[in-house]
CSV table of C-alpha atoms in Angstrom, one decimal:
chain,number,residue,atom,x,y,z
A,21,UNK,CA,22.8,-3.5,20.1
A,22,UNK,CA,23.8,-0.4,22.1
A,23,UNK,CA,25.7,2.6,20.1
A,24,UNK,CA,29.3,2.9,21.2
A,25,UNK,CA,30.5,6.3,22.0
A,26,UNK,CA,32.1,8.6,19.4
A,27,UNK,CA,32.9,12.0,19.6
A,28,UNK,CA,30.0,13.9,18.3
A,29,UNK,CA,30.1,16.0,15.0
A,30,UNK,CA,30.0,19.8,15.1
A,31,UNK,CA,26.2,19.3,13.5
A,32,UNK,CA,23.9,16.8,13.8
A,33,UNK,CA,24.0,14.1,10.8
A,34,UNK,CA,20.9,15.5,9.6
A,35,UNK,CA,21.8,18.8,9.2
A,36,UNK,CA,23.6,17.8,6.1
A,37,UNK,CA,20.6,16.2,4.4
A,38,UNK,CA,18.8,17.7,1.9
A,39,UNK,CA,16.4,15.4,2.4
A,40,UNK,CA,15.7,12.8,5.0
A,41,UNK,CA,16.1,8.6,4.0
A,42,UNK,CA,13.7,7.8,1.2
A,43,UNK,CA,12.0,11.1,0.9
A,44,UNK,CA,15.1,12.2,-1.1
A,45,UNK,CA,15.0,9.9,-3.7
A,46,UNK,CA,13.7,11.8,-7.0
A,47,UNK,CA,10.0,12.0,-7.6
A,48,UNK,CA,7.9,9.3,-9.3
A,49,UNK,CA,6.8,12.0,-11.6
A,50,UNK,CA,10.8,13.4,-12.6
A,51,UNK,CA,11.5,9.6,-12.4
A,52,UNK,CA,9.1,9.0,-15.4
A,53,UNK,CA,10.4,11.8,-17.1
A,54,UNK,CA,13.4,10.2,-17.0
A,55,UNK,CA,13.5,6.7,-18.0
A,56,UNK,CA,10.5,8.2,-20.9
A,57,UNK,CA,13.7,9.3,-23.0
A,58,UNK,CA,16.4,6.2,-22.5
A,59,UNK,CA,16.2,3.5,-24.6
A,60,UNK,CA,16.9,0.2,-23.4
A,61,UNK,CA,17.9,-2.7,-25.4
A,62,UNK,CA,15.7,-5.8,-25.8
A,63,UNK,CA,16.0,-7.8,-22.5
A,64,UNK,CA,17.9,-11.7,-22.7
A,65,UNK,CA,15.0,-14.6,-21.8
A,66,UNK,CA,17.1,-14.5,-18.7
A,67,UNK,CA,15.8,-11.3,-17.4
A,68,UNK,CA,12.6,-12.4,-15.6
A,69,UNK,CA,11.5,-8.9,-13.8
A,70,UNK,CA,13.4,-5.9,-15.7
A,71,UNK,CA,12.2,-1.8,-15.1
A,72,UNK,CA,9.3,-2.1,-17.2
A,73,UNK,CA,6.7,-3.1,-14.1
A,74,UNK,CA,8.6,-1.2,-11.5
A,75,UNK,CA,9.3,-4.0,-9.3
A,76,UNK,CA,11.4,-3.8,-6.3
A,77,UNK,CA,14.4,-5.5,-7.6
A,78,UNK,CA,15.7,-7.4,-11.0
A,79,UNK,CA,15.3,-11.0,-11.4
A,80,UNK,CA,17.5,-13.0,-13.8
A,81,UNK,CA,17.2,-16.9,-14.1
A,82,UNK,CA,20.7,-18.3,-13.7
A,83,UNK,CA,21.9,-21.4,-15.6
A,84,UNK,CA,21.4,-23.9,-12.6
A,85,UNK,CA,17.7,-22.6,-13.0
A,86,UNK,CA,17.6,-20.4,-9.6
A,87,UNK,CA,16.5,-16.9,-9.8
A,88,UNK,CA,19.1,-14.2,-8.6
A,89,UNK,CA,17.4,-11.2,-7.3
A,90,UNK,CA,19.3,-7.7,-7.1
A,91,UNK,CA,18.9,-4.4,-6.2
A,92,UNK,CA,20.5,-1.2,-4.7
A,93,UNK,CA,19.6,1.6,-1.9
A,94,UNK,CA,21.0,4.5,-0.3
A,95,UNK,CA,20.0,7.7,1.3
A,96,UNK,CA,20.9,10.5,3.3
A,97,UNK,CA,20.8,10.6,7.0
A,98,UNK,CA,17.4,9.8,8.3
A,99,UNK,CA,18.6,9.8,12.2
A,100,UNK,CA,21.3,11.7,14.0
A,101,UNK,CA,22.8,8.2,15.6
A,102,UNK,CA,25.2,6.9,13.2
A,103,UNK,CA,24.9,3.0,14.0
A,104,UNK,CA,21.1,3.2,13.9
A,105,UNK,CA,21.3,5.0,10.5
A,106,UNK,CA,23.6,1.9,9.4
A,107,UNK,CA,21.1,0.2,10.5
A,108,UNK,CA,18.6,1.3,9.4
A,109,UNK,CA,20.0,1.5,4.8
A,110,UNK,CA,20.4,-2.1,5.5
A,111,UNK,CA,16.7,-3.1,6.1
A,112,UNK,CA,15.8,-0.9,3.7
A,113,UNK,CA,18.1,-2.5,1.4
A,114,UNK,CA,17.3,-6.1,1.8
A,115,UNK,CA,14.0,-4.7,2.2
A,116,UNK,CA,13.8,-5.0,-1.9
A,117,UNK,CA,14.7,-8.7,-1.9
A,118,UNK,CA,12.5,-10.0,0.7
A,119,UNK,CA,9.2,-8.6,-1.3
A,120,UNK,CA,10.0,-10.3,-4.1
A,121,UNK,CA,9.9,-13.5,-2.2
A,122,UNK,CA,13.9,-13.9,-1.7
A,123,UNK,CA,16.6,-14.6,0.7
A,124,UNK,CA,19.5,-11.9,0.3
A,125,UNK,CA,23.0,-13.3,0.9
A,126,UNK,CA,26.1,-11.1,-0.4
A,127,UNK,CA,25.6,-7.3,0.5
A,128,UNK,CA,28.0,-4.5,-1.0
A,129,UNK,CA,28.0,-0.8,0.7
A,130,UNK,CA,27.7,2.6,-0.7
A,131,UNK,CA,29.2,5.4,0.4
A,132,UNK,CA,29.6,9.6,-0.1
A,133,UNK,CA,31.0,11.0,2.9
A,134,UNK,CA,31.5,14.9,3.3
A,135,UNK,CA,35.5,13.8,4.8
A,136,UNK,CA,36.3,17.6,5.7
A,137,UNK,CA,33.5,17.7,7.9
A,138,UNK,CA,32.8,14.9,9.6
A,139,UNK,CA,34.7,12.6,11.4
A,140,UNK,CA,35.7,9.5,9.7
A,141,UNK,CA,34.5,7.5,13.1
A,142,UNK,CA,31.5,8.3,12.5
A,143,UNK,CA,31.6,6.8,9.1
A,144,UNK,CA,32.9,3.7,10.8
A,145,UNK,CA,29.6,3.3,12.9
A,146,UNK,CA,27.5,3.7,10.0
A,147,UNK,CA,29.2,1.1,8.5
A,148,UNK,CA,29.2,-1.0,11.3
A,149,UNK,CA,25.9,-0.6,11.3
A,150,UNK,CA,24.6,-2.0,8.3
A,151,UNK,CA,27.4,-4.8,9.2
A,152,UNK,CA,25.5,-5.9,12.5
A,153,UNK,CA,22.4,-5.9,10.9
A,154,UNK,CA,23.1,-8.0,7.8
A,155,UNK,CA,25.0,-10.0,9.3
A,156,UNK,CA,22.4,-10.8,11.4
A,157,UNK,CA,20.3,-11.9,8.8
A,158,UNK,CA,22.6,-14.2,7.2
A,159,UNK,CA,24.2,-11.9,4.6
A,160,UNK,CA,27.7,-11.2,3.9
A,161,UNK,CA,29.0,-7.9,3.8
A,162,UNK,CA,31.9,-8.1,1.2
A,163,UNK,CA,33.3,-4.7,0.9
A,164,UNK,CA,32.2,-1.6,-1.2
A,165,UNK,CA,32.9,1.5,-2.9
A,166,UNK,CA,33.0,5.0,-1.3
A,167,UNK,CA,33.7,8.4,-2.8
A,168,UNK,CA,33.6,12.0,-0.9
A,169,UNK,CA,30.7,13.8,-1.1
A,170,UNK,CA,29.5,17.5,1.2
A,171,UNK,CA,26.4,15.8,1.3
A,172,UNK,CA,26.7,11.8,3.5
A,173,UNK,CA,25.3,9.2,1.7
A,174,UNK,CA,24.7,5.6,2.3
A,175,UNK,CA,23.5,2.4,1.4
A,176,UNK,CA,24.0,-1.4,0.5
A,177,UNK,CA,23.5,-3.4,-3.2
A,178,UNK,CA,22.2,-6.7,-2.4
A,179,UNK,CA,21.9,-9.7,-3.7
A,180,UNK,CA,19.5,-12.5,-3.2
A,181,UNK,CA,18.3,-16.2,-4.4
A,182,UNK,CA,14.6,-17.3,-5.0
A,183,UNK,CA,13.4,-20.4,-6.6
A,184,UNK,CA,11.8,-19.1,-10.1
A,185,UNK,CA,8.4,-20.5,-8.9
A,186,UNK,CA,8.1,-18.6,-5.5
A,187,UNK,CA,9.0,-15.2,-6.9
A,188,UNK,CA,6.3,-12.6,-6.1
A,189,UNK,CA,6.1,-9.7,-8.2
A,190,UNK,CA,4.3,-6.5,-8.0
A,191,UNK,CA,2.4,-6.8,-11.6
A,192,UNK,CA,0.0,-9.8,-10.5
A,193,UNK,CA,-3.2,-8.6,-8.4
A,194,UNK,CA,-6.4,-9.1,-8.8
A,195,UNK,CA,-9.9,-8.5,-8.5
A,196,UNK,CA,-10.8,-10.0,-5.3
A,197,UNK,CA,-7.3,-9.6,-3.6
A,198,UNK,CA,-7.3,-8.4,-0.3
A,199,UNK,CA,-4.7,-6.2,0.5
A,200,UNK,CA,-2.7,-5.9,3.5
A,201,UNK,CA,0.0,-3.9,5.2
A,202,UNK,CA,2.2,-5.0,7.6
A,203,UNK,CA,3.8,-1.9,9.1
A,204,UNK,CA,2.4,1.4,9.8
A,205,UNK,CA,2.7,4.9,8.4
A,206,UNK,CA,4.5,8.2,9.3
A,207,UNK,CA,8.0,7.3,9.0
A,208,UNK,CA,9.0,10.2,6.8
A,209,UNK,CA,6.8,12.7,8.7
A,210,UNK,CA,9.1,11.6,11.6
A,211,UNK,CA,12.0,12.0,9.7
A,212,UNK,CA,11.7,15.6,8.9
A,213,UNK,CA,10.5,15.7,12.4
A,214,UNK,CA,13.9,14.8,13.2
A,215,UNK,CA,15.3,17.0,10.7
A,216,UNK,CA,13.6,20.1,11.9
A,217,UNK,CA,14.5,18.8,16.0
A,218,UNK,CA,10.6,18.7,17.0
A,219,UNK,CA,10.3,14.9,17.4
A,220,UNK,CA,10.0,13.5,20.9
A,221,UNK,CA,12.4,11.1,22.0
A,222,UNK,CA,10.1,8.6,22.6
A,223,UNK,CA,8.5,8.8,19.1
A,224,UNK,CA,12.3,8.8,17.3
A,225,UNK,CA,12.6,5.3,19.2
A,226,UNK,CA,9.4,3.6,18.4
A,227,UNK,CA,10.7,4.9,14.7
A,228,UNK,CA,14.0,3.6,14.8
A,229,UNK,CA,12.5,0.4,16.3
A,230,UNK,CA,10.3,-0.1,13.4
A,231,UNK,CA,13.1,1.0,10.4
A,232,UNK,CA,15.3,-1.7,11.7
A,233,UNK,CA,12.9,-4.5,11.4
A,234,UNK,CA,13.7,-6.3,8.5
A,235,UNK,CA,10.9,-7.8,6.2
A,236,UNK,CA,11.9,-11.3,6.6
A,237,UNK,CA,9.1,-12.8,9.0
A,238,UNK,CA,6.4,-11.5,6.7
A,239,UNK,CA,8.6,-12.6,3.7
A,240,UNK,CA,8.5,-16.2,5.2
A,241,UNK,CA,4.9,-15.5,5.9
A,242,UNK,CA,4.0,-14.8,2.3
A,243,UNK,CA,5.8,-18.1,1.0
A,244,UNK,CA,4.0,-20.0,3.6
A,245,UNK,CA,0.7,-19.2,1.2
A,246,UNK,CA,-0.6,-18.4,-1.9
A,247,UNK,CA,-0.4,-14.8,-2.7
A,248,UNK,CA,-0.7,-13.3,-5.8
A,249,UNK,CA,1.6,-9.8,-5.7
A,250,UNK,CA,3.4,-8.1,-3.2
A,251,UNK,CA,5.7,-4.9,-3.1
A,252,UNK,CA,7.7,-2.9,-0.4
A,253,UNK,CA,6.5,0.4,0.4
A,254,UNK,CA,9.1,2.5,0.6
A,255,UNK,CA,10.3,6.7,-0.7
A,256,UNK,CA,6.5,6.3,-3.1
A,257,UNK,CA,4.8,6.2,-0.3
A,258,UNK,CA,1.4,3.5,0.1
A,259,UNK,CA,-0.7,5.2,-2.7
A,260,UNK,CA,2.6,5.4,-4.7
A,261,UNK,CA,3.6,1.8,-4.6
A,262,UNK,CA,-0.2,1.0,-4.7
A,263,UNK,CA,-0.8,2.8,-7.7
A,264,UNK,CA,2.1,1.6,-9.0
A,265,UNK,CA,1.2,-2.2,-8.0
A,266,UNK,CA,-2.1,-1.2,-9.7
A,267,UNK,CA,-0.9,0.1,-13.3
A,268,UNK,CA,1.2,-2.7,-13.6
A,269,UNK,CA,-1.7,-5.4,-12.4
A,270,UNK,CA,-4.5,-3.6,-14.7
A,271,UNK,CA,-6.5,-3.6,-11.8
A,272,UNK,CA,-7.8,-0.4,-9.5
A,273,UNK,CA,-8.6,-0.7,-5.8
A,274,UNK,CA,-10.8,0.6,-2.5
A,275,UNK,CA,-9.0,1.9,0.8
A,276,UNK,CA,-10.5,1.5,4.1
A,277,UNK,CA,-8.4,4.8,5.7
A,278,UNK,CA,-9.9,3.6,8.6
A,279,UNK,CA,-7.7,0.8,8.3
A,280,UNK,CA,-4.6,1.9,7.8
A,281,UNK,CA,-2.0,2.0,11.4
A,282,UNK,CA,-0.2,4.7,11.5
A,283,UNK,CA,2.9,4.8,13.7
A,284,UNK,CA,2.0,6.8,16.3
A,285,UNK,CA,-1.3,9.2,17.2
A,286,UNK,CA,1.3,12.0,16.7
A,287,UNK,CA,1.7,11.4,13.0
A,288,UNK,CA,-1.7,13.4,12.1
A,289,UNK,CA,-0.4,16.0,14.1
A,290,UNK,CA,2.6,16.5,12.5
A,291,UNK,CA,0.9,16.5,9.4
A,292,UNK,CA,-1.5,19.2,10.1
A,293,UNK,CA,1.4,21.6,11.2
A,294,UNK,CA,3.4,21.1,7.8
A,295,UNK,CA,6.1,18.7,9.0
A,296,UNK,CA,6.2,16.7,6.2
A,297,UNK,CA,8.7,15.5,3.3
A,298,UNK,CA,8.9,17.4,0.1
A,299,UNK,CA,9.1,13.9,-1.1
A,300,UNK,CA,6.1,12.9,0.9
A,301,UNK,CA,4.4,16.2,-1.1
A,302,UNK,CA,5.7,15.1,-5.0
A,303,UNK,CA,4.0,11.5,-4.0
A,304,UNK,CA,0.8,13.1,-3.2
A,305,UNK,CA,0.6,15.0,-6.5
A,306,UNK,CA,1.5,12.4,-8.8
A,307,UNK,CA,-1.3,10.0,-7.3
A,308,UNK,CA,-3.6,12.7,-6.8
A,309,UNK,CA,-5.5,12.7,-10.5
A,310,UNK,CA,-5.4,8.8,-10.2
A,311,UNK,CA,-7.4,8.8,-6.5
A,312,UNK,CA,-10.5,9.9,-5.5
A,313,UNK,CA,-10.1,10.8,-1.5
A,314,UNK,CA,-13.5,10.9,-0.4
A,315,UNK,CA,-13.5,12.6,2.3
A,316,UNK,CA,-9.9,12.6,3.9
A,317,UNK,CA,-8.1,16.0,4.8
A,318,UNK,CA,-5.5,17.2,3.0
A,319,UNK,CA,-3.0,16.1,5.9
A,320,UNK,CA,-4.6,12.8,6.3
A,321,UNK,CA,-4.1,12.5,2.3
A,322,UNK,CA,-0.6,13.5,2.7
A,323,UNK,CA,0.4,10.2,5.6
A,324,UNK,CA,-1.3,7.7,3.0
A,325,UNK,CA,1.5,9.5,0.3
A,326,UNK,CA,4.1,9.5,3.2
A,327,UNK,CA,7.5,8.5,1.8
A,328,UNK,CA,8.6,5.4,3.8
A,329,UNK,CA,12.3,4.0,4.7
A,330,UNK,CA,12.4,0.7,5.6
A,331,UNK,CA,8.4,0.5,5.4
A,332,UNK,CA,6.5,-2.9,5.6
A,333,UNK,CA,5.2,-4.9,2.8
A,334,UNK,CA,2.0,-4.2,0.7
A,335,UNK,CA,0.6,-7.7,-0.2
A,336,UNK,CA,-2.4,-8.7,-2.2
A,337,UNK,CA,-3.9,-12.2,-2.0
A,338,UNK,CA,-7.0,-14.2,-1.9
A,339,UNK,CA,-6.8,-16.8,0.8
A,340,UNK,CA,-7.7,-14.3,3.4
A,341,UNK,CA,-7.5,-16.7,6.3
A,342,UNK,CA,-4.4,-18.6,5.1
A,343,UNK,CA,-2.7,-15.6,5.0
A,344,UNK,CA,-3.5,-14.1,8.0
A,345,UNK,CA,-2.7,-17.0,10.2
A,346,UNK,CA,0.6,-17.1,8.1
A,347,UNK,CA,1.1,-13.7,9.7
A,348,UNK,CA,-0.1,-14.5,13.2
A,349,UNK,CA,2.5,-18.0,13.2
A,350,UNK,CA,5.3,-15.8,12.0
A,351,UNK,CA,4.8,-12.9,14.2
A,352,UNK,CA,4.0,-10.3,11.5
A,353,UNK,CA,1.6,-7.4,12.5
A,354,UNK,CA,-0.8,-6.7,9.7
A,355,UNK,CA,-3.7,-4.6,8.9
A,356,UNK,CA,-6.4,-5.5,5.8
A,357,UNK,CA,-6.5,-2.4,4.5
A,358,UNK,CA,-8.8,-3.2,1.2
A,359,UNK,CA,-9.6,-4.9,-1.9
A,360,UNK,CA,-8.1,-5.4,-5.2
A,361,UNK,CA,-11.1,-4.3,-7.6
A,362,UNK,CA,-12.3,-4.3,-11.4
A,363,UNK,CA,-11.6,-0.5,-12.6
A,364,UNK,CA,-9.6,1.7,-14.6
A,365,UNK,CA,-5.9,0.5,-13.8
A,366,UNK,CA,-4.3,1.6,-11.3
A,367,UNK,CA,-7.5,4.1,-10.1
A,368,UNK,CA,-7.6,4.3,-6.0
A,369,UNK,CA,-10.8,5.0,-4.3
A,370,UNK,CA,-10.8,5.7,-0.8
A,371,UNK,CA,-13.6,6.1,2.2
A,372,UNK,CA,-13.6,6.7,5.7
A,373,UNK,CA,-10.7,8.7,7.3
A,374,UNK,CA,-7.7,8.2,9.6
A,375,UNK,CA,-8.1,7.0,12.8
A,376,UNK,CA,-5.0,8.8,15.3
């Protein structure tokens, strides 16, 4: 759906980002930090998937025994157009329910908007953004909450049903899962591409096109088969959310880096000049003692770490051939991008090195 016409702000919507879409988000070595000194009380038998495995969203078993899944995102601007940034914090947003095997229904926004500085119609097509595109997925926007802020800010709680018996958690690989990816890499190097006005027009679009894909088909296509743990990858990057999937499983794994897509041939380049996230950067150093590279540049290092928004799922399974002809009948792109081994948990071992 085309953008209607506002009048445009005095800067662009990025220029009031400290940080673009997921690559804001804190680090997941300040994040550990963190949560290391709360104490949280003893979870109900309700509370299927808490914080403990870093899953993508909670999971608590309601009395008619269906699972309710929910979970929260927002961000600063990631694009300049205000619709496609609504846009955009939606996927991302459901992203969290469709990994964990769910359907999302009932959606709430979140918003900070700097109101001295920016013109409240703007706000409207963000907003009316993450409208259209949730509603086009069957899920019903039912209001929100919305302070100011200098810095803009937005995002969507979500809420979703699974039945307890197809919920698909990140803490259950494998040795012998095979692990695939079903959307490529280099969506926070664009970002700060954006940021820093050096991305082509061309490559913003293909970016855009891809960050407002939802997750659904390959959610549907996971269902279809047996799988044994899947996450989104998202502001932690693929090793992030990998190592994460990893620690939790007790597992380790091999890369193929050969393997990996990568948005666009451009990516690498943008990487070599320095035209990455400091997001993208704090992933790359957390996973760095866990991950032995081979021999991968340091830029090529940095896309596998790239902080994601609206990213594609990470899945491990396997039924290799199930699942990939669930992919191909639901229209999913994919890419086997390793294996699930026996090792030190959550250890990454990578060879070969990205292809453009």
């Amino acid at each position: 759906m085309a953008s209607e016409a506002v009048a445009a702000p005095a800067q662009r919507l990025t220029s009031f980002s400290h940080g673009a879409g997921c690559g804001c988000k804190l680090g997941p070595d300040d994040l550990r930090t963190v949560l290391g000194g709360i104490s949280l009380p003893a979870g109900s038998d309700e509370l299927l998937v808490a914080a403990d495995t870093g899953d993508d969203a909670a999971v608590y078993r309601l009395p008619s025994g269906e699972g309710l899944i929910a979970t929260l995102d927002f961000f600063t601007p990631i694009v300049d157009d205000p619709y496609d940034w609504g846009r955009i914090a939606a996927a991302n947003a459901l992203s969290d329910v469709f990994a964990m095997g769910g359907r999302p229904f009932l959606a709430l926004n979140i918003v900070n908007w700097p109101v001295d500085d920016l013109p409240l119609e703007l706000l409207g097509r963000v907003l009316q953004g993450g409208i259209d595109l949730a509603t086009a997925e069957g899920v019903a926007v039912a209001g929100g909450h919305s302070i100011t802020d200098p810095e803009p800010k937005y995002g969507m709680v979500v809420l979703g049903r699974v039945e307890l018996s197809d919920v698909v958690r990140n803490s259950t690989a494998s040795p012998g899962d095979a692990l695939y990816l079903t959307k490529p890499l280099g969506l926070g190097i664009v970002s700060t591409a954006i940021k820093r006005g050096v991305a082509d027009d061309d490559l913003v679009a293909a970016a855009v096109s891809l960050m407002t894909t939802t997750n659904r088909a390959a959610a549907e296509a996971m269902q279809d088969v047996e799988v044994d743990a899947a996450t989104d990858v998202t502001g932690f990057g693929l090793l992030g959310h990998l190592h994460r999937m990893l620690l939790a499983s007790g597992a380790a794994a091999e890369v193929d880096a050969g393997a990996v897509p990568l948005l666009d041939p451009r990516i690498l380049g943008l990487a070599r000049t320095d035209v990455v996230p400091g997001g993208t950067k704090r992933n790359l150093a957390h996973v760095r003692p866990a991950t032995d590279f081979g021999e991968l540049s340091e830029p090529e290092r940095l896309v596998l770490a790239d902080a994601q928004t609206s990213g594609g799922l990470l899945i491990a399974g396997k039924h290799e051939r199930a699942i990939e002809q669930a992919f191909r009948e639901h229209g999913v792109p994919f890419a086997r991008i390793g294996n699930v081994v026996t090792g030190e948990p959550g250890r990454i071992a990578i060879g070969g090195t990205l292809r453009p």
